[in-house]
CSV table of C-alpha atoms in Angstrom, one decimal:
chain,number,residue,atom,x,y,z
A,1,UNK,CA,58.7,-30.4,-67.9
A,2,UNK,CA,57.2,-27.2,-66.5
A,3,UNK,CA,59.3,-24.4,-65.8
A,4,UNK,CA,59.1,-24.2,-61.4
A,5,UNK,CA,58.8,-20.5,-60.5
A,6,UNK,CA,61.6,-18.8,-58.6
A,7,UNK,CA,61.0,-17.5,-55.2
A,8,UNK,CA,62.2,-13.6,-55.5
A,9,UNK,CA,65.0,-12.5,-53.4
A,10,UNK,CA,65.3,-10.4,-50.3
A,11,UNK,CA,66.3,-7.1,-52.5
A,12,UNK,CA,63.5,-7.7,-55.1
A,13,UNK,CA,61.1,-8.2,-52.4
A,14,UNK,CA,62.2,-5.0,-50.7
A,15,UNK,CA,61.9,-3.3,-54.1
A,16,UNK,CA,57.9,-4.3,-54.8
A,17,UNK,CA,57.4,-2.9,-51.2
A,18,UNK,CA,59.1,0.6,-51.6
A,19,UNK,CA,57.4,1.0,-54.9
A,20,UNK,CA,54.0,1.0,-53.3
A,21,UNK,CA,54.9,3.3,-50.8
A,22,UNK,CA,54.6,6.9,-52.2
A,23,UNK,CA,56.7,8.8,-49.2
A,24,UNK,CA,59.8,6.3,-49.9
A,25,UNK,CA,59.4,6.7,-54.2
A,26,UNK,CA,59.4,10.9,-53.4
A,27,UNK,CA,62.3,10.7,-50.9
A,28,UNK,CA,64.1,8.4,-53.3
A,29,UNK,CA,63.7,11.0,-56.1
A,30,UNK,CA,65.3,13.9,-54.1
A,31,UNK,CA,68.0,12.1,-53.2
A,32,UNK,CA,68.8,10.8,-56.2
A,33,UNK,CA,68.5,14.5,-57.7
A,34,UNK,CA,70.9,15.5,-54.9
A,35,UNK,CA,73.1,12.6,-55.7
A,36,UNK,CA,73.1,13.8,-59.6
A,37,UNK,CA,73.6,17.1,-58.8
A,38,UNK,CA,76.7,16.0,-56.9
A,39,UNK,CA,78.0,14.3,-60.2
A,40,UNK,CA,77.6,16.9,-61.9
A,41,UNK,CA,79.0,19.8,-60.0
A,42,UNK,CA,81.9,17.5,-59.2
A,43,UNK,CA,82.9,17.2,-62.6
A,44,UNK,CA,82.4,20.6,-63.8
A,45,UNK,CA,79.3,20.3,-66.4
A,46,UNK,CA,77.1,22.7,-64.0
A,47,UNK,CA,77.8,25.7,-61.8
A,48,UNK,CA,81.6,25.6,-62.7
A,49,UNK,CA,81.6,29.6,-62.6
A,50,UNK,CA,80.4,30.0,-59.1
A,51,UNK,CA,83.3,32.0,-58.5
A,52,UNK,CA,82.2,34.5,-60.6
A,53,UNK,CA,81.6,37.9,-59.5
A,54,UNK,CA,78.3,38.4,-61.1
A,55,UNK,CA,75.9,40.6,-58.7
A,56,UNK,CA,76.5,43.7,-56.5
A,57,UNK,CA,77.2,43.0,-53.1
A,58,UNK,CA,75.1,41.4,-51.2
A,59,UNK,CA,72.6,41.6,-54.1
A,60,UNK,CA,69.0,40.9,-52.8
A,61,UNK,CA,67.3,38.3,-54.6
A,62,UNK,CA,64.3,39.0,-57.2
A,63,UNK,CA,61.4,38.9,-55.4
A,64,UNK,CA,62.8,41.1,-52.9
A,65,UNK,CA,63.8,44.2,-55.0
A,66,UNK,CA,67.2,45.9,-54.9
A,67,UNK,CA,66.9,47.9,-51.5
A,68,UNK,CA,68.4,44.9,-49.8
A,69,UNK,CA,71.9,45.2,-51.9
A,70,UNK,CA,74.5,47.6,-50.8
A,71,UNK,CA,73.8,51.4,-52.7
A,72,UNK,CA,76.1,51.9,-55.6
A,73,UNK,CA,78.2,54.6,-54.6
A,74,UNK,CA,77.3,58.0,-56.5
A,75,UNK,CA,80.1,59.7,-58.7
A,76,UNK,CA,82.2,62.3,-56.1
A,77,UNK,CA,81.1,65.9,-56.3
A,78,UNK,CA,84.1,68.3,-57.4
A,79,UNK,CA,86.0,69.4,-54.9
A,80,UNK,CA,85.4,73.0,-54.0
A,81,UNK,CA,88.0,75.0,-54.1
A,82,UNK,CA,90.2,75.9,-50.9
A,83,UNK,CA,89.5,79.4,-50.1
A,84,UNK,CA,92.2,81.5,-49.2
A,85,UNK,CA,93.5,81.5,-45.5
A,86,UNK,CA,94.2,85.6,-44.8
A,87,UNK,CA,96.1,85.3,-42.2
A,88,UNK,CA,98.7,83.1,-44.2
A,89,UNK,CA,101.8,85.0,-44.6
A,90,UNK,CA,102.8,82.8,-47.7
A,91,UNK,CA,99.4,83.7,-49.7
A,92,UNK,CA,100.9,86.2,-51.7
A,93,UNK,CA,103.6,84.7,-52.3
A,94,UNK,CA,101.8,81.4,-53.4
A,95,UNK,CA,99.3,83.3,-55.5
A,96,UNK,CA,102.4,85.2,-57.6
A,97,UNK,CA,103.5,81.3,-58.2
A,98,UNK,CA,100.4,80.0,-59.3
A,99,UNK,CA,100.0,83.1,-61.3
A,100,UNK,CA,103.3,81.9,-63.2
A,101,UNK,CA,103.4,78.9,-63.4
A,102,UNK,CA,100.2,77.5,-64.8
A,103,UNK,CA,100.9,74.0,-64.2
A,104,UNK,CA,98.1,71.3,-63.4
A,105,UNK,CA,100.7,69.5,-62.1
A,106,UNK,CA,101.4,71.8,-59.0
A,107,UNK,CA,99.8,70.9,-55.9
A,108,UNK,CA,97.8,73.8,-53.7
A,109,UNK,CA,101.1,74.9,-52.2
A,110,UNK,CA,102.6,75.3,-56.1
A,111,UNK,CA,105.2,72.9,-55.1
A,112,UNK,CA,105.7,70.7,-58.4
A,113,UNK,CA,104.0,66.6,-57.5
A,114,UNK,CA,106.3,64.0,-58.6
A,115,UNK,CA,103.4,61.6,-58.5
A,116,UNK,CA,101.1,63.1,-60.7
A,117,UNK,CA,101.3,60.8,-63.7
A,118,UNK,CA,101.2,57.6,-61.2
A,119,UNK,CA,97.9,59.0,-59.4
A,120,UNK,CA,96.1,59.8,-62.6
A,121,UNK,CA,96.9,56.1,-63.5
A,122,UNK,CA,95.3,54.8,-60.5
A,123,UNK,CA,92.6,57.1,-61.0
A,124,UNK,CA,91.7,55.6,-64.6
A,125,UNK,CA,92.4,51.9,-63.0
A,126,UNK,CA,89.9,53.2,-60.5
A,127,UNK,CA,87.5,54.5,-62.9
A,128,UNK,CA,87.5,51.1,-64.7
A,129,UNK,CA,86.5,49.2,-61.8
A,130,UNK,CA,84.0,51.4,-61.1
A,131,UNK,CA,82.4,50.9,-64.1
A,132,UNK,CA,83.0,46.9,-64.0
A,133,UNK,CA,80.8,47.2,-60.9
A,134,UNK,CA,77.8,48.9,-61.5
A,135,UNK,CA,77.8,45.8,-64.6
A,136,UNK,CA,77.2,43.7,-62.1
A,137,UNK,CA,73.5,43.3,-61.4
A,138,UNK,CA,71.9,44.8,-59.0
A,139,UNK,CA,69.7,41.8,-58.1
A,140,UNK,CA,69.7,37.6,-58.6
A,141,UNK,CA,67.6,34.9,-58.9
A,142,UNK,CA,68.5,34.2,-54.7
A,143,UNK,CA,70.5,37.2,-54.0
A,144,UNK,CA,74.5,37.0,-53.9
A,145,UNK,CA,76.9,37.0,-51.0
A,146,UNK,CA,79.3,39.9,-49.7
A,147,UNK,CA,81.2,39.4,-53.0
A,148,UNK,CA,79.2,38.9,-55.5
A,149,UNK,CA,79.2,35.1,-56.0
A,150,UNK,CA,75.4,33.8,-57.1
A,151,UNK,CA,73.4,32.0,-53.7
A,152,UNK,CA,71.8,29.2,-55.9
A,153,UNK,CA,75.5,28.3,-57.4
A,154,UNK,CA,77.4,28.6,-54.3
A,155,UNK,CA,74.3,26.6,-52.3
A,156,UNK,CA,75.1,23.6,-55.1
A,157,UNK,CA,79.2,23.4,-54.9
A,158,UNK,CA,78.3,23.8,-51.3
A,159,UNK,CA,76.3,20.6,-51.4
A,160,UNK,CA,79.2,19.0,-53.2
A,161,UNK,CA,81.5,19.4,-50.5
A,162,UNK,CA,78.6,18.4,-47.5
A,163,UNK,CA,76.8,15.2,-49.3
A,164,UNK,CA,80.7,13.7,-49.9
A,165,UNK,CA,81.5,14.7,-46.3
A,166,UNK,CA,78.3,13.0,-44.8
A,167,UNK,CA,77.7,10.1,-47.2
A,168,UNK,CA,81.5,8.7,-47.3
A,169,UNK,CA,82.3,9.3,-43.4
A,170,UNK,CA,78.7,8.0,-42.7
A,171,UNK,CA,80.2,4.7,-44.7
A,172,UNK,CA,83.5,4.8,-43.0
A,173,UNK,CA,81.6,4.6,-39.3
A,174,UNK,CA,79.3,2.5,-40.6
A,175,UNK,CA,81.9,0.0,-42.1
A,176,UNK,CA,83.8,0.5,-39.1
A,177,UNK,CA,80.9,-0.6,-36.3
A,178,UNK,CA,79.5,-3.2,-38.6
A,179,UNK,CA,83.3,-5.0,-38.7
A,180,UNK,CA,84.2,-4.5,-35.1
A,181,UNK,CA,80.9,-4.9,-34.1
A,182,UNK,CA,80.3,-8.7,-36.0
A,183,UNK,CA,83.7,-10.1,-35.0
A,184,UNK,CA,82.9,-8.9,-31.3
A,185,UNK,CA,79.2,-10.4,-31.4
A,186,UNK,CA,79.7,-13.6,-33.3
A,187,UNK,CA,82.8,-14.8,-31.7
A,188,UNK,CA,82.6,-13.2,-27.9
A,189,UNK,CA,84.7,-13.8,-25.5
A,190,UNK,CA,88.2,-12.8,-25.7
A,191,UNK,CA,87.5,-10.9,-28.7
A,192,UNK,CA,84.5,-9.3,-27.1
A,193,UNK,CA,86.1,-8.2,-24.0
A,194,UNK,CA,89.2,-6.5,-26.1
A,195,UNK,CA,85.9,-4.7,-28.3
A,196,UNK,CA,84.3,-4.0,-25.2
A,197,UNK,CA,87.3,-2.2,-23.6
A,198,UNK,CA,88.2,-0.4,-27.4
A,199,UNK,CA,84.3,0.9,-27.6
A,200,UNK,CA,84.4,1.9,-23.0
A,201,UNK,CA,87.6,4.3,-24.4
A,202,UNK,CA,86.3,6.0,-27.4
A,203,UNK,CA,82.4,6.4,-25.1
A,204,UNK,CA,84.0,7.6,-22.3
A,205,UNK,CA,85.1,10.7,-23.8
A,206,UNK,CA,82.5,13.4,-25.5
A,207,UNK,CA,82.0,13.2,-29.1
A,208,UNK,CA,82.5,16.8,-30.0
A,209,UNK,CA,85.9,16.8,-27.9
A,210,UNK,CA,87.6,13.2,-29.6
A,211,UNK,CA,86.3,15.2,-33.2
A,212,UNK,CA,88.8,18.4,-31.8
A,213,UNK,CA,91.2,16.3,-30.5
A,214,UNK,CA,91.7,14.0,-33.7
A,215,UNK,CA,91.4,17.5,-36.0
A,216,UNK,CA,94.2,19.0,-33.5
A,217,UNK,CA,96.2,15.8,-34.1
A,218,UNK,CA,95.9,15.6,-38.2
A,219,UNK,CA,96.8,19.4,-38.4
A,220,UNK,CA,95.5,19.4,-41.6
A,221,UNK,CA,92.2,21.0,-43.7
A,222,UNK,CA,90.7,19.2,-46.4
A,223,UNK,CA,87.6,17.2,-47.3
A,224,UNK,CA,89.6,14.0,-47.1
A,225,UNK,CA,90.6,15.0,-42.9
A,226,UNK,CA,87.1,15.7,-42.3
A,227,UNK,CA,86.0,12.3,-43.6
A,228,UNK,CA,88.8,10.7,-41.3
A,229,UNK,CA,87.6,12.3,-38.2
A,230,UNK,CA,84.5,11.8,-38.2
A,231,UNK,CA,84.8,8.4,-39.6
A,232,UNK,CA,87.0,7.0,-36.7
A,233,UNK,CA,85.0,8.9,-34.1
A,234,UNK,CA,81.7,7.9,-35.0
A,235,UNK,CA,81.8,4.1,-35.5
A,236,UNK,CA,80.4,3.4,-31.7
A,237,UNK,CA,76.5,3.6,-32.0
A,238,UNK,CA,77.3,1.2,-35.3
A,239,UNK,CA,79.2,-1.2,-33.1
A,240,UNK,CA,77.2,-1.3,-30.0
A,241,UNK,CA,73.3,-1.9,-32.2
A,242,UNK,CA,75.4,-4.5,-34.5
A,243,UNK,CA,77.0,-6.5,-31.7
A,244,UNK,CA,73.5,-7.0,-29.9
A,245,UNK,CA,72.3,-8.1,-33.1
A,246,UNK,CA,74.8,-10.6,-33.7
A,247,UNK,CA,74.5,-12.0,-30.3
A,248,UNK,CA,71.0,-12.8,-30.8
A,249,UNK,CA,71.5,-14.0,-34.2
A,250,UNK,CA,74.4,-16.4,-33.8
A,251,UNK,CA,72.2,-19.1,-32.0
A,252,UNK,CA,69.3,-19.2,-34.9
A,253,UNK,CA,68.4,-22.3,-36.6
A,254,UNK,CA,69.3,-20.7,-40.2
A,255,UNK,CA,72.8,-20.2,-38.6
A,256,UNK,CA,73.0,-23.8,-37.4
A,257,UNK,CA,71.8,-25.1,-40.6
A,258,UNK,CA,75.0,-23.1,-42.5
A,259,UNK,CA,76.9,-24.6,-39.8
A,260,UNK,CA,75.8,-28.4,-41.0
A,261,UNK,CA,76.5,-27.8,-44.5
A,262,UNK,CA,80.2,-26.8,-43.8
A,263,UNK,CA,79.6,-22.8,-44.3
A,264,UNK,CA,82.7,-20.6,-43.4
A,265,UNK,CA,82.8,-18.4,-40.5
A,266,UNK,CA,82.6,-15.5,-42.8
A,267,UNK,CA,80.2,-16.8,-45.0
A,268,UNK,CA,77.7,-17.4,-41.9
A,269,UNK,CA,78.3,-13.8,-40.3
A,270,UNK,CA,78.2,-11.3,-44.2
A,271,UNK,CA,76.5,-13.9,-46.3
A,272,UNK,CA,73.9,-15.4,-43.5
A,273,UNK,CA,73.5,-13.1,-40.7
A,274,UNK,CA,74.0,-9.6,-42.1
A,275,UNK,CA,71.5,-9.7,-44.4
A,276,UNK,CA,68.9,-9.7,-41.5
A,277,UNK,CA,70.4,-7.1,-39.3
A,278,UNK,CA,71.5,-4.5,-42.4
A,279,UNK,CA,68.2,-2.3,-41.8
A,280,UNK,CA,70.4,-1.5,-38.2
A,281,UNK,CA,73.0,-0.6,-40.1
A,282,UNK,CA,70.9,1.3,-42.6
A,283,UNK,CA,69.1,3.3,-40.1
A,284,UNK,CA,72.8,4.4,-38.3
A,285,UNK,CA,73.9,5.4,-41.7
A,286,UNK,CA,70.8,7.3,-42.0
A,287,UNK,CA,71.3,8.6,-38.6
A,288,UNK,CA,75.3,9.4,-38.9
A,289,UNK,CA,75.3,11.5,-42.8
A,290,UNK,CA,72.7,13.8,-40.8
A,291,UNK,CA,75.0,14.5,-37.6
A,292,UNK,CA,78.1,14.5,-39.7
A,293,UNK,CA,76.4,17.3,-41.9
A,294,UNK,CA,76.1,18.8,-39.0
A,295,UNK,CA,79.6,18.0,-37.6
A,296,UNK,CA,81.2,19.3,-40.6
A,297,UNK,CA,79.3,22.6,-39.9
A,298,UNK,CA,80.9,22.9,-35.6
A,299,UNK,CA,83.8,22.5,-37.7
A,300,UNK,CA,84.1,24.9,-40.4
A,301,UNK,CA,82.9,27.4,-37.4
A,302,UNK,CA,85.9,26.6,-35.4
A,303,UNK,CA,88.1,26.3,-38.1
A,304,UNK,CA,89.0,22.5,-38.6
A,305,UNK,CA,86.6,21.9,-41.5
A,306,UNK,CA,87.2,23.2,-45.3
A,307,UNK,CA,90.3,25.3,-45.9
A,308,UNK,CA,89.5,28.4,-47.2
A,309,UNK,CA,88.5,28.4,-51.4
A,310,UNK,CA,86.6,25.4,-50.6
A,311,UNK,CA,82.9,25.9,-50.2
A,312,UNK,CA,80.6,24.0,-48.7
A,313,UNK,CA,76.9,24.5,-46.1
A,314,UNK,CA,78.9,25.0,-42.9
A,315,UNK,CA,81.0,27.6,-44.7
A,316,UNK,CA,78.1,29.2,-45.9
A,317,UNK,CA,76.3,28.8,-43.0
A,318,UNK,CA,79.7,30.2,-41.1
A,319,UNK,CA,79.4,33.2,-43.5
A,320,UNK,CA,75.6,33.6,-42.9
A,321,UNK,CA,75.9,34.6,-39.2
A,322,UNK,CA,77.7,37.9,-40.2
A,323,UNK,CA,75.6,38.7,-42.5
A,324,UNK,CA,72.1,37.8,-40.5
A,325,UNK,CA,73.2,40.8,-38.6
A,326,UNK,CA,73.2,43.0,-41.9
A,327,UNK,CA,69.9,41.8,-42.5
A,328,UNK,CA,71.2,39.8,-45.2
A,329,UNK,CA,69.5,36.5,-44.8
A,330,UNK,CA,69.2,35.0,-48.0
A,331,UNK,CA,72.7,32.5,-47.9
A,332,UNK,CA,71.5,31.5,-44.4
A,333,UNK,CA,67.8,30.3,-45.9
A,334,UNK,CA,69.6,28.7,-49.5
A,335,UNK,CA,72.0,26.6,-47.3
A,336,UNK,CA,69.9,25.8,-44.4
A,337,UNK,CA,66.4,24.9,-46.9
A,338,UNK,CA,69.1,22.6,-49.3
A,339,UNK,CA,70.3,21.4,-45.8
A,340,UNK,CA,66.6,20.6,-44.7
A,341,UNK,CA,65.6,19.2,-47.8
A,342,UNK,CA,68.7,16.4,-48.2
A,343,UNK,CA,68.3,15.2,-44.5
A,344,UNK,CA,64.4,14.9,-44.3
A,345,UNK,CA,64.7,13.0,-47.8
A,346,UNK,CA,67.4,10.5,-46.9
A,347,UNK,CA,66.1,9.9,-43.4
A,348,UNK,CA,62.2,9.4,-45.1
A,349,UNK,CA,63.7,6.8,-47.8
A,350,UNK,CA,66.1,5.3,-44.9
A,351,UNK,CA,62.9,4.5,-42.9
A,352,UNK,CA,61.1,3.1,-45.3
A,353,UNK,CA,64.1,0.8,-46.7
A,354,UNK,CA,64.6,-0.6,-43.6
A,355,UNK,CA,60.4,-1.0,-42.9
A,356,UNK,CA,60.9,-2.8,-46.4
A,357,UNK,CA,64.2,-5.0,-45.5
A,358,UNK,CA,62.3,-6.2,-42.2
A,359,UNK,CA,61.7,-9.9,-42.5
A,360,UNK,CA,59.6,-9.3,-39.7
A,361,UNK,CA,57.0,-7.3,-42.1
A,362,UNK,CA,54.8,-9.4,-44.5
């Protein structure tokens, strides 16, 4: 009995397509690299230190030399001393006193300073720092912000903060729309009029104003109340793509036949019917982790996004416009070129998944 070859499945098949195309194998490689990177910042095995202070301010990068970095401060010339005022009626007076007295620990007026052991402490504690700061370097691999902190750490916890913001509110809207937007479709009408109505409220109403208003409502910074808003604000393009789709799909003969056999209503929509429709939902998601990137940048600006501590590309990017003015614009490039990179990648790889998920493509 001969062994009857098995048909490969709709993954596999989408797999032997990507690997021959060279665009999606790069795109796939950079975003798993970001994706890695993630991992590892989030659990501490890479740019843990970020924090620290290790450059000058505003330290230039390398190939840029030092001129860009604030000038260390040179040591304070010696005060010269106050000449005498001759038409002072006390300068005798004040002279005979210094005369006796002797004591460092008079002021110009010979009057004894309480303070004196208190300043000269502070003046060591100052003299420390000083010296802690000119150890800092003077220049970094990609320059350092106004405090110090190395670009090329900070630009990777940043990307911590943005990939978890886009990827999981991306999924959020995504899971969102697909739900509302296959219970709407496959069942219609009752259902689809109440969706209908639901999706005319949340349209009717700018995106960038239902994002404020459900920030003003939460009251509250974080990752996690980013994620929220933009997750229950952006599940409408999901919905509206998905519905159409299944709409169309509900009346195909593969549906019927599940139908005959005694399929579930859920097994027909996820099991039957998603499968050909998930490169919609592929290309949203694609579409939503790049404006919700940008999203979580309008709102770090205005001050809903990260609290402060927390780092991320719109905090950076928030910083960046201070210091563009400064002439400082190497944590404006470092964020925006990470930025760049992620996006074009997961939009490339998104393309060509869905090209390869087609059935419609041989």
């Amino acid at each position: 009995m001969t062994n009857q070859p098995t048909s490969p499945g709709l993954w596999a098949l989408a797999w032997r397509r990507l690997r021959g195309d060279k665009v999606a194998m790069v795109s796939l490689a950079v975003v798993a690299a970001f994706l890695a990177m993630l991992v590892l910042s989030s659990t501490g095995l890479i740019v843990a230190d970020w924090e620290q202070e290790v450059g000058v301010n505003y330290a230039p990068p390398h190939f840029a030399g030092a001129a860009g970095g604030l000038a260390q401060k040179s040591p304070a010339a010696p005060e010269a001393a106050v000449p005498d005022n001759p038409f002072d009626p006390l300068a005798a007076d004040i002279k005979a006193i210094r005369a006796q007295s002797g004591s460092a620990a008079l002021d110009m007026y010979g009057v004894t300073d309480p303070l004196a052991a208190e300043m000269a402490e502070l003046r060591a504690v100052t003299q420390g720092a000083a010296g802690a700061q000119t150890a800092r370097r003077e220049t970094l691999p990609f320059g350092a912000d106004k405090w110090g902190h190395d670009i090329i750490k900070k630009t990777i916890k940043g990307a911590e903060t943005s990939i978890v913001v886009g990827l999981v509110a991306a999924t959020l809207a995504v899971a969102l729309g697909t739900m509302f937007g296959a219970v709407s479709g496959y069942y219609g009408g009752v259902v689809d009029d109440f969706f209908n109505w639901f999706y005319s409220i949340f349209t009717s109403i700018p995106s960038i104003l239902m994002i404020l208003t459900v920030a003003a409502v939460l009251q509250q910074k974080g990752v996690a109340t980013i994620v929220l808003i933009l997750g229950l604000t952006g599940w409408t393009g999901p919905y509206r793509l998905i519905r159409a789709e299944y709409m169309k799909h509900k009346a195909r003969e593969y549906v019927m036949a599940a139908d005959a056999i005694g399929a579930s209503t859920w097994r027909k929509m996820f099991s039957h019917i998603f499968p050909n429709v998930s490169h919609v939902a592929l290309v949203q998601l694609s579409i939503l982790v790049v404006g919700f990137i940008k999203a979580e940048v309008i709102l770090s600006f205005l001050g809903f996004g990260v609290p402060v501590g927390v780092v991320s590309w719109g905090s950076m990017l928030n910083e960046a416009q201070n210091e563009l003015i400064l002439g400082k614009w190497w944590q404006l490039t470092a964020a925006a070129a990470a930025m760049a990179l992620l996006v074009t990648a997961f939009s490339l790889f998104t393309d060509a998944l869905r090209d390869a998920l087609d059935p419609k493509l041989k």
